Amino acid sequence: MLDKTADFWERQRKAPLYETLERHARRRPHPFHVPGHKMGSSFDRAGKERFESVFPLDMTEISGMDDLHQPEGVIAEAQALAAEAFGAEETRFLIGGSTVGNIALIMAVCRPGDKIIVQRNCHKSVFNGIMIARATPVYVVPAVDLGTGVAAGLRREDVERTLQAHPDAKAVFLTNPTYYGMGIDLVKMAATVHRFGIPLLVDEAHGAHYGFHPSLPHSAMQCGADAAVQSTHKMASALTMSSMLHIQGNLIDRGRLARALAMIQSSSPSYLLLASLDLARRHLVMEAAGEWNRLIPVLDELRKRIGGLDWVRLASLSSNSVYTTLDPFKLMLNLYTRSLTGFTLQKLLEENGVFPELADLGHVLLAASAGTSQEDVDALWRLLQELAPEPAAETVRIFQAGVLASSFLREQVMPMHEAADAGRETVPLEAAAGRIAAEMVIPYPPGIPLLVPGERIDREVLELLKELRASQARFHGVKNARLETIEVHA
């Protein structure tokens, strides 16, 4: 989707931070500074061969390397190039994943007691940010996609009604796209939110590649959001933990945001991760489109083949969809069989060398990217083709539409931060009905809390948690990882 001048392309060919690190390494300097491995001279013998090519780039804030927390040199230049590429007024590199970006945004817009309108199926980092800021969340429950049974994005009319009921809210925070690649019309949503004079904040963790190819949806910045946090390592090519925060407009106090980032990001950020952000931006602008042009027909053929199987279907846009965009690189397998759950299918795939992104009771999510090969796709198809579970009618699907969304309709009895700090006791999960949660219960992935501190545990969510536990789902946020017990307000 980029249509830029010759000067733009000339600037974007540069990777100033990475190039500075390379020049310094070629000098073969004598490092009397941290880190202690001294550009690889001292390291575990067995691991040294694997890591030795990157040791010289693992720098610290020596002369010429700039400082992430006060950027004035090559980091500032790299961030400016990223802002230009992503269509932002300002971009901040994040070392700590999108988590630190989400938390910092909430700290920037909310003071204790302030209201913030939040999509209830946000990532756990959003809830943690609300707890740290001691803000008051006003939840909007997402629409459920009837074709897959998963919670998708927010309806604009639901957000507008919530804004009318809470005119003192300081911001709207939503997720777009979802983990499954589903998205809403952000242009209309931004216009709605801005009529109330507050910023639209977007967790765009899974959309770092958006806006860089005609087959992809527009990015949050292109749609008018005030801030977007992207996990550049998820669907683009940065190293894991490397993310970006993009900002535009005057509705966010950027000084307060900078102070929040300084508090929650390491004072010793990894230059390897920072350099990977510099290179990932250049790759998105200069090279990724060619790789996607190769991949898209391969995935289209895979979709046709999967369409011939009677026990599984792929998520797809239709006139009945509650979402308006779908990431072509996210392949969500929806199971229509009694013989397999998403978890058992995941296990079968992994036993044969194919590792999905995530599974739940009725789905397996596969995340392709510019790095996905024909060999990868062929291996997946061979396994799916060999499986022949008995198909089931749509009316008896394992994971019925509506279960996930209704699981978000909890009674918030007390503020999250108060419930997390209050007295607590441990009870068997089966005995928790009616009690007030004191811990966050987060099936992971995708990292979306089913319970947050202060919510009343009802029978419906209890049954869902028991079913997830029986399927050996992993949980974050809980003291007992197998969810045999749960902590509740005493």
Tab-separated table of N, CA, C and O in Angstrom, residues 3-83:
chain	number	residue	atom	x	y	z
A	3	ASP	N	2.942	4.137	-1.340
A	3	ASP	CA	3.088	4.872	-2.599
A	3	ASP	C	3.873	6.129	-2.272
A	3	ASP	O	3.315	7.187	-1.995
A	4	LYS	N	5.199	6.035	-2.296
A	4	LYS	CA	6.055	7.080	-1.764
A	4	LYS	C	6.987	7.627	-2.833
A	4	LYS	O	7.114	7.088	-3.934
A	5	THR	N	7.677	8.691	-2.481
A	5	THR	CA	8.603	9.346	-3.391
A	5	THR	C	9.930	8.600	-3.417
A	5	THR	O	10.211	7.730	-2.584
A	6	ALA	N	10.764	8.985	-4.382
A	6	ALA	CA	12.096	8.384	-4.475
A	6	ALA	C	12.904	8.658	-3.217
A	6	ALA	O	13.685	7.804	-2.766
A	7	ASP	N	12.741	9.850	-2.626
A	7	ASP	CA	13.462	10.172	-1.394
A	7	ASP	C	13.062	9.238	-0.251
A	7	ASP	O	13.903	8.851	0.569
A	8	PHE	N	11.770	8.902	-0.187
A	8	PHE	CA	11.305	7.970	0.839
A	8	PHE	C	12.044	6.639	0.711
A	8	PHE	O	12.566	6.106	1.694
A	9	TRP	N	12.099	6.078	-0.491
A	9	TRP	CA	12.740	4.784	-0.677
A	9	TRP	C	14.229	4.859	-0.377
A	9	TRP	O	14.804	3.917	0.184
A	10	GLU	N	14.841	5.976	-0.712
A	10	GLU	CA	16.269	6.134	-0.418
A	10	GLU	C	16.505	6.146	1.093
A	10	GLU	O	17.445	5.516	1.593
A	11	ARG	N	15.666	6.860	1.821
A	11	ARG	CA	15.815	6.890	3.286
A	11	ARG	C	15.560	5.510	3.887
A	11	ARG	O	16.284	5.080	4.787
A	12	GLN	N	14.535	4.821	3.403
A	12	GLN	CA	14.137	3.557	4.010
A	12	GLN	C	15.127	2.428	3.727
A	12	GLN	O	15.066	1.373	4.371
A	13	ARG	N	16.043	2.628	2.792
A	13	ARG	CA	17.075	1.612	2.556
A	13	ARG	C	18.091	1.567	3.698
A	13	ARG	O	18.864	0.608	3.813
A	14	LYS	N	18.090	2.600	4.507
A	14	LYS	CA	19.058	2.668	5.603
A	14	LYS	C	18.550	1.888	6.814
A	14	LYS	O	17.349	1.754	7.035
A	15	ALA	N	19.501	1.411	7.597
A	15	ALA	CA	19.214	0.816	8.905
A	15	ALA	C	20.252	1.375	9.866
A	15	ALA	O	21.248	0.721	10.183
A	16	PRO	N	20.069	2.623	10.306
A	16	PRO	CA	21.150	3.351	10.981
A	16	PRO	C	21.682	2.699	12.247
A	16	PRO	O	22.902	2.702	12.478
A	17	LEU	N	20.814	2.137	13.063
A	17	LEU	CA	21.290	1.519	14.295
A	17	LEU	C	22.075	0.252	13.987
A	17	LEU	O	23.191	0.057	14.494
A	18	TYR	N	21.515	-0.598	13.149
A	18	TYR	CA	22.211	-1.827	12.780
A	18	TYR	C	23.547	-1.511	12.109
A	18	TYR	O	24.579	-2.136	12.425
A	19	GLU	N	23.567	-0.554	11.206
A	19	GLU	CA	24.798	-0.218	10.486
A	19	GLU	C	25.861	0.328	11.430
A	19	GLU	O	27.059	0.052	11.276
A	20	THR	N	25.457	1.083	12.441
A	20	THR	CA	26.408	1.604	13.429
A	20	THR	C	27.012	0.473	14.248
A	20	THR	O	28.226	0.451	14.520
A	21	LEU	N	26.181	-0.489	14.642
A	21	LEU	CA	26.690	-1.638	15.386
A	21	LEU	C	27.688	-2.434	14.550
A	21	LEU	O	28.733	-2.875	15.049
A	22	GLU	N	27.399	-2.608	13.276
A	22	GLU	CA	28.305	-3.354	12.398
A	22	GLU	C	29.636	-2.622	12.235
A	22	GLU	O	30.707	-3.243	12.265
A	23	ARG	N	29.577	-1.317	12.055
A	23	ARG	CA	30.834	-0.550	11.897
A	23	ARG	C	31.694	-0.669	13.154
A	23	ARG	O	32.920	-0.822	13.078
A	24	HIS	N	31.036	-0.587	14.319
A	24	HIS	CA	31.785	-0.687	15.567
A	24	HIS	C	32.425	-2.068	15.702
A	24	HIS	O	33.593	-2.181	16.105
A	25	ALA	N	31.704	-3.126	15.331
A	25	ALA	CA	32.240	-4.483	15.440
A	25	ALA	C	33.458	-4.661	14.542
A	25	ALA	O	34.428	-5.339	14.913
A	26	ARG	N	33.423	-4.052	13.363
A	26	ARG	CA	34.547	-4.197	12.427
A	26	ARG	C	35.814	-3.522	12.936
A	26	ARG	O	36.918	-3.847	12.487
A	27	ARG	N	35.689	-2.600	13.863
A	27	ARG	CA	36.873	-1.944	14.436
A	27	ARG	C	37.651	-2.868	15.367
A	27	ARG	O	38.772	-2.566	15.749
A	28	ARG	N	37.039	-3.990	15.766
A	28	ARG	CA	37.640	-4.917	16.727
A	28	ARG	C	38.120	-4.159	17.963
A	28	ARG	O	39.305	-4.196	18.338
A	29	PRO	N	37.195	-3.474	18.640
A	29	PRO	CA	37.562	-2.620	19.775
A	29	PRO	C	37.932	-3.443	21.014
A	29	PRO	O	37.688	-4.654	21.075
A	30	HIS	N	38.495	-2.768	22.008
A	30	HIS	CA	38.827	-3.370	23.298
A	30	HIS	C	37.734	-2.946	24.288
A	30	HIS	O	37.746	-1.819	24.787
A	31	PRO	N	36.778	-3.814	24.611
A	31	PRO	CA	35.603	-3.410	25.390
A	31	PRO	C	35.821	-3.461	26.896
A	31	PRO	O	35.761	-4.523	27.516
A	32	PHE	N	36.052	-2.310	27.496
A	32	PHE	CA	36.090	-2.199	28.949
A	32	PHE	C	34.734	-1.678	29.446
A	32	PHE	O	34.647	-0.660	30.130
A	33	HIS	N	33.682	-2.367	29.061
A	33	HIS	CA	32.316	-1.990	29.435
A	33	HIS	C	31.476	-3.257	29.429
A	33	HIS	O	31.905	-4.312	28.933
A	34	VAL	N	30.287	-3.173	29.986
A	34	VAL	CA	29.374	-4.312	29.930
A	34	VAL	C	28.840	-4.455	28.505
A	34	VAL	O	28.902	-3.500	27.723
A	35	PRO	N	28.357	-5.630	28.107
A	35	PRO	CA	28.144	-6.854	28.885
A	35	PRO	C	29.422	-7.658	29.101
A	35	PRO	O	30.406	-7.486	28.375
A	36	GLY	N	29.340	-8.557	30.060
A	36	GLY	CA	30.532	-9.257	30.512
A	36	GLY	C	31.105	-10.254	29.538
A	36	GLY	O	32.261	-10.674	29.712
A	37	HIS	N	30.374	-10.655	28.532
A	37	HIS	CA	30.948	-11.612	27.587
A	37	HIS	C	31.986	-10.970	26.666
A	37	HIS	O	32.684	-11.653	25.928
A	38	LYS	N	32.103	-9.629	26.710
A	38	LYS	CA	33.126	-8.888	25.962
A	38	LYS	C	33.130	-9.271	24.476
A	38	LYS	O	34.110	-9.771	23.932
A	39	MET	N	31.973	-9.052	23.853
A	39	MET	CA	31.793	-9.294	22.423
A	39	MET	C	32.038	-10.758	22.053
A	39	MET	O	32.459	-11.086	20.950
A	40	GLY	N	31.781	-11.659	23.036
A	40	GLY	CA	31.854	-13.085	22.792
A	40	GLY	C	33.119	-13.762	23.254
A	40	GLY	O	33.265	-14.976	23.081
A	41	SER	N	34.036	-13.022	23.865
A	41	SER	CA	35.306	-13.630	24.295
A	41	SER	C	35.100	-14.630	25.423
A	41	SER	O	35.865	-15.591	25.564
A	42	SER	N	34.082	-14.410	26.255
A	42	SER	CA	33.811	-15.305	27.380
A	42	SER	C	32.352	-15.738	27.320
A	42	SER	O	31.441	-14.905	27.456
A	43	PHE	N	32.155	-17.045	27.108
A	43	PHE	CA	30.788	-17.546	27.015
A	43	PHE	C	30.812	-19.053	27.175
A	43	PHE	O	31.865	-19.686	27.001
A	44	ASP	N	29.692	-19.616	27.536
A	44	ASP	CA	29.581	-21.066	27.665
A	44	ASP	C	30.127	-21.755	26.417
A	44	ASP	O	29.747	-21.414	25.291
A	45	ARG	N	31.004	-22.725	26.616
A	45	ARG	CA	31.713	-23.334	25.495
A	45	ARG	C	30.759	-24.000	24.509
A	45	ARG	O	30.915	-23.885	23.291
A	46	ALA	N	29.751	-24.710	25.026
A	46	ALA	CA	28.843	-25.432	24.135
A	46	ALA	C	27.942	-24.488	23.338
A	46	ALA	O	27.564	-24.786	22.206
A	47	GLY	N	27.602	-23.345	23.918
A	47	GLY	CA	26.700	-22.422	23.237
A	47	GLY	C	27.386	-21.371	22.399
A	47	GLY	O	26.736	-20.672	21.615
A	48	LYS	N	28.695	-21.266	22.544
A	48	LYS	CA	29.409	-20.169	21.896
A	48	LYS	C	29.308	-20.232	20.376
A	48	LYS	O	29.133	-19.199	19.704
A	49	GLU	N	29.390	-21.416	19.816
A	49	GLU	CA	29.360	-21.534	18.361
A	49	GLU	C	28.032	-21.031	17.800
A	49	GLU	O	27.986	-20.397	16.744
A	50	ARG	N	26.945	-21.305	18.498
A	50	ARG	CA	25.634	-20.882	18.033
A	50	ARG	C	25.480	-19.364	18.100
A	50	ARG	O	24.885	-18.747	17.225
A	51	PHE	N	26.019	-18.746	19.143
A	51	PHE	CA	25.782	-17.326	19.376
A	51	PHE	C	26.882	-16.407	18.839
A	51	PHE	O	26.696	-15.190	18.806
A	52	GLU	N	28.033	-16.957	18.437
A	52	GLU	CA	29.197	-16.109	18.214
A	52	GLU	C	28.999	-15.041	17.143
A	52	GLU	O	29.611	-13.971	17.212
A	53	SER	N	28.127	-15.261	16.176
A	53	SER	CA	27.977	-14.267	15.107
A	53	SER	C	27.269	-12.992	15.581
A	53	SER	O	27.411	-11.940	14.948
A	54	VAL	N	26.513	-13.080	16.679
A	54	VAL	CA	25.772	-11.890	17.133
A	54	VAL	C	26.403	-11.230	18.342
A	54	VAL	O	26.015	-10.109	18.703
A	55	PHE	N	27.359	-11.866	18.993
A	55	PHE	CA	27.980	-11.267	20.173
A	55	PHE	C	28.489	-9.843	19.937
A	55	PHE	O	28.282	-8.960	20.769
A	56	PRO	N	29.181	-9.575	18.825
A	56	PRO	CA	29.733	-8.222	18.642
A	56	PRO	C	28.673	-7.132	18.550
A	56	PRO	O	28.993	-5.950	18.708
A	57	LEU	N	27.409	-7.500	18.286
A	57	LEU	CA	26.344	-6.499	18.198
A	57	LEU	C	25.621	-6.298	19.519
A	57	LEU	O	24.772	-5.408	19.628
A	58	ASP	N	25.960	-7.097	20.516
A	58	ASP	CA	25.299	-6.998	21.818
A	58	ASP	C	25.993	-5.924	22.637
A	58	ASP	O	26.811	-6.183	23.500
A	59	MET	N	25.614	-4.685	22.359
A	59	MET	CA	26.291	-3.515	22.905
A	59	MET	C	25.535	-2.903	24.074
A	59	MET	O	24.456	-3.347	24.467
A	60	THR	N	26.087	-1.838	24.576
A	60	THR	CA	25.456	-1.014	25.598
A	60	THR	C	25.596	0.449	25.184
A	60	THR	O	26.065	0.747	24.078
A	61	GLU	N	25.228	1.369	26.054
A	61	GLU	CA	25.161	2.789	25.677
A	61	GLU	C	26.530	3.465	25.715
A	61	GLU	O	26.756	4.418	26.457
A	62	ILE	N	27.474	2.939	24.897
A	62	ILE	CA	28.771	3.598	24.784
A	62	ILE	C	28.658	4.734	23.763
A	62	ILE	O	27.638	4.893	23.093
A	63	SER	N	29.698	5.513	23.618
A	63	SER	CA	29.686	6.648	22.692
A	63	SER	C	29.317	6.206	21.289
A	63	SER	O	29.855	5.230	20.768
A	64	GLY	N	28.380	6.925	20.693
A	64	GLY	CA	27.951	6.651	19.336
A	64	GLY	C	26.789	5.693	19.210
A	64	GLY	O	26.224	5.540	18.124
A	65	MET	N	26.409	5.030	20.327
A	65	MET	CA	25.343	4.028	20.267
A	65	MET	C	23.985	4.582	20.704
A	65	MET	O	22.988	3.876	20.630
A	66	ASP	N	23.951	5.820	21.176
A	66	ASP	CA	22.702	6.463	21.577
A	66	ASP	C	22.126	5.787	22.820
A	66	ASP	O	22.713	4.873	23.388
A	67	ASP	N	20.948	6.240	23.254
A	67	ASP	CA	20.325	5.758	24.481
A	67	ASP	C	18.819	5.703	24.248
A	67	ASP	O	18.195	6.718	23.918
A	68	LEU	N	18.239	4.530	24.409
A	68	LEU	CA	16.804	4.364	24.152
A	68	LEU	C	15.959	5.308	24.986
A	68	LEU	O	14.899	5.762	24.544
A	69	HIS	N	16.416	5.623	26.190
A	69	HIS	CA	15.601	6.444	27.090
A	69	HIS	C	15.819	7.949	26.886
A	69	HIS	O	15.096	8.753	27.469
A	70	GLN	N	16.805	8.317	26.091
A	70	GLN	CA	17.017	9.719	25.726
A	70	GLN	C	17.604	9.746	24.319
A	70	GLN	O	18.724	10.201	24.100
A	71	PRO	N	16.868	9.268	23.329
A	71	PRO	CA	17.451	9.084	21.996
A	71	PRO	C	17.703	10.397	21.271
A	71	PRO	O	16.804	11.224	21.137
A	72	GLU	N	18.929	10.567	20.818
A	72	GLU	CA	19.308	11.773	20.081
A	72	GLU	C	20.163	11.445	18.861
A	72	GLU	O	20.462	12.331	18.059
A	73	GLY	N	20.577	10.168	18.731
A	73	GLY	CA	21.465	9.769	17.644
A	73	GLY	C	20.856	8.685	16.781
A	73	GLY	O	19.765	8.850	16.230
A	74	VAL	N	21.542	7.549	16.684
A	74	VAL	CA	21.119	6.517	15.737
A	74	VAL	C	19.797	5.860	16.132
A	74	VAL	O	19.035	5.431	15.257
A	75	ILE	N	19.494	5.763	17.434
A	75	ILE	CA	18.195	5.217	17.830
A	75	ILE	C	17.089	6.182	17.446
A	75	ILE	O	16.036	5.767	16.925
A	76	ALA	N	17.314	7.468	17.671
A	76	ALA	CA	16.329	8.474	17.255
A	76	ALA	C	16.111	8.413	15.745
A	76	ALA	O	14.968	8.513	15.262
A	77	GLU	N	17.192	8.239	14.994
A	77	GLU	CA	17.068	8.155	13.536
A	77	GLU	C	16.302	6.914	13.120
A	77	GLU	O	15.438	6.954	12.226
A	78	ALA	N	16.586	5.784	13.776
A	78	ALA	CA	15.891	4.541	13.454
A	78	ALA	C	14.408	4.651	13.781
A	78	ALA	O	13.540	4.172	13.024
A	79	GLN	N	14.077	5.285	14.901
A	79	GLN	CA	12.677	5.454	15.276
A	79	GLN	C	11.959	6.393	14.313
A	79	GLN	O	10.784	6.182	13.982
A	80	ALA	N	12.643	7.419	13.839
A	80	ALA	CA	12.044	8.346	12.875
A	80	ALA	C	11.750	7.641	11.552
A	80	ALA	O	10.712	7.880	10.926
A	81	LEU	N	12.655	6.770	11.119
A	81	LEU	CA	12.413	6.003	9.897
A	81	LEU	C	11.213	5.070	10.070
A	81	LEU	O	10.408	4.890	9.156
A	82	ALA	N	11.079	4.483	11.271
A	82	ALA	CA	9.929	3.618	11.538
A	82	ALA	C	8.636	4.423	11.516
A	82	ALA	O	7.629	3.983	10.951
A	83	ALA	N	8.654	5.606	12.119
A	83	ALA	CA	7.458	6.454	12.109
A	83	ALA	C	7.048	6.778	10.675
A	83	ALA	O	5.860	6.727	10.313
